[in-house]
């Protein structure tokens, strides 16, 4: 079940998705963290962020919208107060980071690289580039590449770039960050959407729009993973609507070397462990010795 | 790893009033004794639509020899509660809980006042029962203000009668008790309650809580149970945020599910 991604040795290919597992502690009563392939923590910024006003979430068919607004404790508090808890476990810890400028990305990356117990960085490029009128870094191949270079220059840790699906050609962004030195890409982040309260004629979310996650987005995520995996030679991590081991395996067949589980944890905190066990079972049943042997085996 | 998702079996589900249901669920003995104000996340076993679990307060709890049983009092307002209402004896539900770090605190004060709007009676009446039975507070010390739109919405009064010596009932349309908002009825009596010797506990719709915050100055000890839409219920998604003052008086977003659902009224920031 072991997989290696950009030098990271994971016990298995199943990780948590950023923003859906807090800082690890929140679910530690339900899940044995030592069993996970990796823990990706809530997105961290240079300064603490209050987040968006409520309501922040809304259920939709087969999924949910969120506009949490990247509320987080900030990188310093994370290092001082949250990381010591994670160090007690034998698990790969990946810090998800974001900033509003290239400099901020670099500063957060620098601080985390000097902290003990962070094994890799995942760059969230879905946030608005304030200088560029709020267009997200991840929707412009040049900006995405520049963020990647800035972070790489500040760290010795493996760097994963997490791609946004809210673009016309995700594979070209993936190629661009690969050329800029990314060690892996993960995809997809949430798809922008909205929902309306018919009676009140108001949006359900105070922020009006939010990010869609859950099984509703799986077909889109699968398509994007497949497209990206064909273009890049760095490892691809598949994310989006994975609820079961079968879902995770489909992502691997499409070309993902590992997967992340997000919204599924909300409705079943044990989903991560059930998926790990389910993959094991599938490999045994199909007499597949090495999990690598199924990655990218899609027959077309 | 102390917590789990428990498989519960519905042992009774009765429509006690139009759109109000009292559901009794049998749970394995591992389920921890809840504190009044805590809640559970509930979903129908094996069903992914509605997608998210629903938060419901614990209305009553008892422990038998080989299992526990819990009652939930809920009102049908949408898809999730409609499906819960349709469950019959023997249906399986997945339950996580008891959840919430913020629960009602046992008062030192001599006067204990409860203010409930509609279904808000659920966590408060469990608290009244506990105060009477476990902390031996006299029912004379406890006053319960209950409000609803009309007589049909007044539920759970029988239980409150057992534990509270004084009960004031209000309806918006005057079909039972006083024709007034419950907060107005309470405000009339406010002079009677010495802030130094009164503890107030409230649960109900947001406008009711807001009205209370307008009439109670910070001298009063007042805890309120808040509601927000939830996804995870355990503090991981930060989806259930409410604006609160932090220790320095600055606005910050707290999580209803894990920092609450019970908060001090004076800490709420009204946006
Ligand atoms: C800590 C807590 C304890 C609760 N305890 C009880 C209880 O004991 N009994 C009870 O009947 N209800 C309780 N609720 C409210 C209950 O969770 C909602 O009524 C329920 O989730 C609605 O689901 P639905 O699918 O039927 O409605 P939906 O179709 O989801 O929504 C219908 C309406 O209810 C509102 N709503 C949806 N979810 C919530 C929510 N979580 N909180 C407030 N409003 C919501 C929506 O905005 C909408 O107006 C509690 C809520 C919280 C947060
Ligand atoms: C409530 C919530 C908060 C999230 N926060 C972050 C975040 O801080 N950083 C990030 O890169 N992705 C964040 N995401 C996106 C998820 O990590 C994931 O990419 C997305 O939800 C799709 O996967 P899923 O369908 O398995 O949830 C968040 C998602 C949700 C639902
Ligand atoms: S519902 Fe997820 S933090 Fe409260």
PDB file of C-alpha atoms in Angstrom, chain A residues 19-22 26-32 42 50-64 68 71 204-205 213-215 243 263-264 266-270, chain B residues 1-5 41 43 48-54 79 94 96-99 228-243 251-255 271:
ATOM      1  CA  UNK A  19     -10.056  22.392   5.288  1.00  0.00           C
ATOM      2  CA  UNK A  20     -12.048  19.262   5.971  1.00  0.00           C
ATOM      3  CA  UNK A  21      -9.996  17.801   8.801  1.00  0.00           C
ATOM      4  CA  UNK A  22      -9.143  20.876  10.852  1.00  0.00           C
ATOM      5  CA  UNK A  26     -10.793  17.618  15.745  1.00  0.00           C
ATOM      6  CA  UNK A  27     -11.190  14.087  14.375  1.00  0.00           C
ATOM      7  CA  UNK A  28      -8.566  12.339  16.513  1.00  0.00           C
ATOM      8  CA  UNK A  29     -11.270  10.851  18.742  1.00  0.00           C
ATOM      9  CA  UNK A  30     -12.789   9.124  15.727  1.00  0.00           C
ATOM     10  CA  UNK A  31      -9.841   8.227  13.543  1.00  0.00           C
ATOM     11  CA  UNK A  32      -6.472   6.679  14.417  1.00  0.00           C
ATOM     12  CA  UNK A  42      -6.463  23.644   7.033  1.00  0.00           C
ATOM     13  CA  UNK A  50     -11.396  35.739  10.595  1.00  0.00           C
ATOM     14  CA  UNK A  51     -13.164  34.197   7.619  1.00  0.00           C
ATOM     15  CA  UNK A  52     -16.492  35.117   6.022  1.00  0.00           C
ATOM     16  CA  UNK A  53     -19.698  36.061   7.838  1.00  0.00           C
ATOM     17  CA  UNK A  54     -22.292  33.287   8.220  1.00  0.00           C
ATOM     18  CA  UNK A  55     -24.173  31.469   6.828  1.00  0.00           C
ATOM     19  CA  UNK A  56     -21.145  29.766   5.326  1.00  0.00           C
ATOM     20  CA  UNK A  57     -22.446  26.415   4.192  1.00  0.00           C
ATOM     21  CA  UNK A  58     -25.412  25.017   2.333  1.00  0.00           C
ATOM     22  CA  UNK A  59     -26.295  21.502   1.415  1.00  0.00           C
ATOM     23  CA  UNK A  60     -26.904  20.799  -2.274  1.00  0.00           C
ATOM     24  CA  UNK A  61     -27.809  17.652  -4.196  1.00  0.00           C
ATOM     25  CA  UNK A  62     -25.001  15.223  -3.520  1.00  0.00           C
ATOM     26  CA  UNK A  63     -22.748  17.797  -1.980  1.00  0.00           C
ATOM     27  CA  UNK A  64     -22.364  21.116  -0.254  1.00  0.00           C
ATOM     28  CA  UNK A  68     -15.619  29.616   4.977  1.00  0.00           C
ATOM     29  CA  UNK A  71     -10.614  31.210   8.420  1.00  0.00           C
ATOM     30  CA  UNK A 204     -28.238  30.859   0.897  1.00  0.00           C
ATOM     31  CA  UNK A 205     -24.650  31.908   1.540  1.00  0.00           C
ATOM     32  CA  UNK A 213     -17.608  19.733  -2.911  1.00  0.00           C
ATOM     33  CA  UNK A 214     -18.776  16.182  -2.387  1.00  0.00           C
ATOM     34  CA  UNK A 215     -19.914  13.410  -4.756  1.00  0.00           C
ATOM     35  CA  UNK A 243     -16.760   8.661  -0.695  1.00  0.00           C
ATOM     36  CA  UNK A 263     -16.367  16.194   2.475  1.00  0.00           C
ATOM     37  CA  UNK A 264     -16.824  12.436   3.031  1.00  0.00           C
ATOM     38  CA  UNK A 266     -18.157  15.197   7.493  1.00  0.00           C
ATOM     39  CA  UNK A 267     -20.800  12.589   6.977  1.00  0.00           C
ATOM     40  CA  UNK A 268     -18.695   9.663   8.143  1.00  0.00           C
ATOM     41  CA  UNK A 269     -15.602  10.424  10.208  1.00  0.00           C
ATOM     42  CA  UNK A 270     -14.457   6.851   9.654  1.00  0.00           C
TER      43      UNK A 270
ATOM     44  CA  UNK B   1      -9.991   7.078  19.911  1.00  0.00           C
ATOM     45  CA  UNK B   2     -12.838   7.568  22.283  1.00  0.00           C
ATOM     46  CA  UNK B   3     -15.696   8.457  20.018  1.00  0.00           C
ATOM     47  CA  UNK B   4     -17.627   6.563  17.446  1.00  0.00           C
ATOM     48  CA  UNK B   5     -20.554   6.713  15.110  1.00  0.00           C
ATOM     49  CA  UNK B  41     -25.675  14.639  14.507  1.00  0.00           C
ATOM     50  CA  UNK B  43     -28.626  10.647   9.624  1.00  0.00           C
ATOM     51  CA  UNK B  48     -26.878   9.769   1.279  1.00  0.00           C
ATOM     52  CA  UNK B  49     -29.765  12.101   0.552  1.00  0.00           C
ATOM     53  CA  UNK B  50     -30.082  14.413   2.432  1.00  0.00           C
ATOM     54  CA  UNK B  51     -26.351  14.578   2.178  1.00  0.00           C
ATOM     55  CA  UNK B  52     -25.386  16.137   5.501  1.00  0.00           C
ATOM     56  CA  UNK B  53     -26.319  14.914   8.966  1.00  0.00           C
ATOM     57  CA  UNK B  54     -28.715  17.102  10.971  1.00  0.00           C
ATOM     58  CA  UNK B  79     -36.315  17.663   3.802  1.00  0.00           C
ATOM     59  CA  UNK B  94     -26.421   6.845  12.547  1.00  0.00           C
ATOM     60  CA  UNK B  96     -22.566  10.847  16.559  1.00  0.00           C
ATOM     61  CA  UNK B  97     -22.357  12.574  19.884  1.00  0.00           C
ATOM     62  CA  UNK B  98     -22.905  13.838  22.401  1.00  0.00           C
ATOM     63  CA  UNK B  99     -21.389  16.903  20.733  1.00  0.00           C
ATOM     64  CA  UNK B 228     -26.324  27.387  12.590  1.00  0.00           C
ATOM     65  CA  UNK B 229     -26.243  25.051   9.629  1.00  0.00           C
ATOM     66  CA  UNK B 230     -23.651  22.355  10.197  1.00  0.00           C
ATOM     67  CA  UNK B 231     -21.588  19.964   8.132  1.00  0.00           C
ATOM     68  CA  UNK B 232     -19.111  18.113  10.342  1.00  0.00           C
ATOM     69  CA  UNK B 233     -20.460  18.841  13.827  1.00  0.00           C
ATOM     70  CA  UNK B 234     -17.026  18.378  15.404  1.00  0.00           C
ATOM     71  CA  UNK B 235     -15.200  21.649  14.726  1.00  0.00           C
ATOM     72  CA  UNK B 236     -13.304  20.617  11.609  1.00  0.00           C
ATOM     73  CA  UNK B 237     -14.978  22.563   8.789  1.00  0.00           C
ATOM     74  CA  UNK B 238     -15.621  25.952  10.456  1.00  0.00           C
ATOM     75  CA  UNK B 239     -18.907  26.045   8.579  1.00  0.00           C
ATOM     76  CA  UNK B 240     -21.116  26.802  11.594  1.00  0.00           C
ATOM     77  CA  UNK B 241     -19.513  30.114  12.511  1.00  0.00           C
ATOM     78  CA  UNK B 242     -21.120  32.749  14.753  1.00  0.00           C
ATOM     79  CA  UNK B 243     -19.628  36.145  15.524  1.00  0.00           C
ATOM     80  CA  UNK B 251     -14.857  40.091  17.008  1.00  0.00           C
ATOM     81  CA  UNK B 252     -13.997  36.522  16.157  1.00  0.00           C
ATOM     82  CA  UNK B 253     -15.910  33.630  14.619  1.00  0.00           C
ATOM     83  CA  UNK B 254     -16.610  30.716  16.922  1.00  0.00           C
ATOM     84  CA  UNK B 255     -17.959  27.323  15.966  1.00  0.00           C
ATOM     85  CA  UNK B 271     -23.949  41.600  12.779  1.00  0.00           C
TER      86      UNK B 271
END
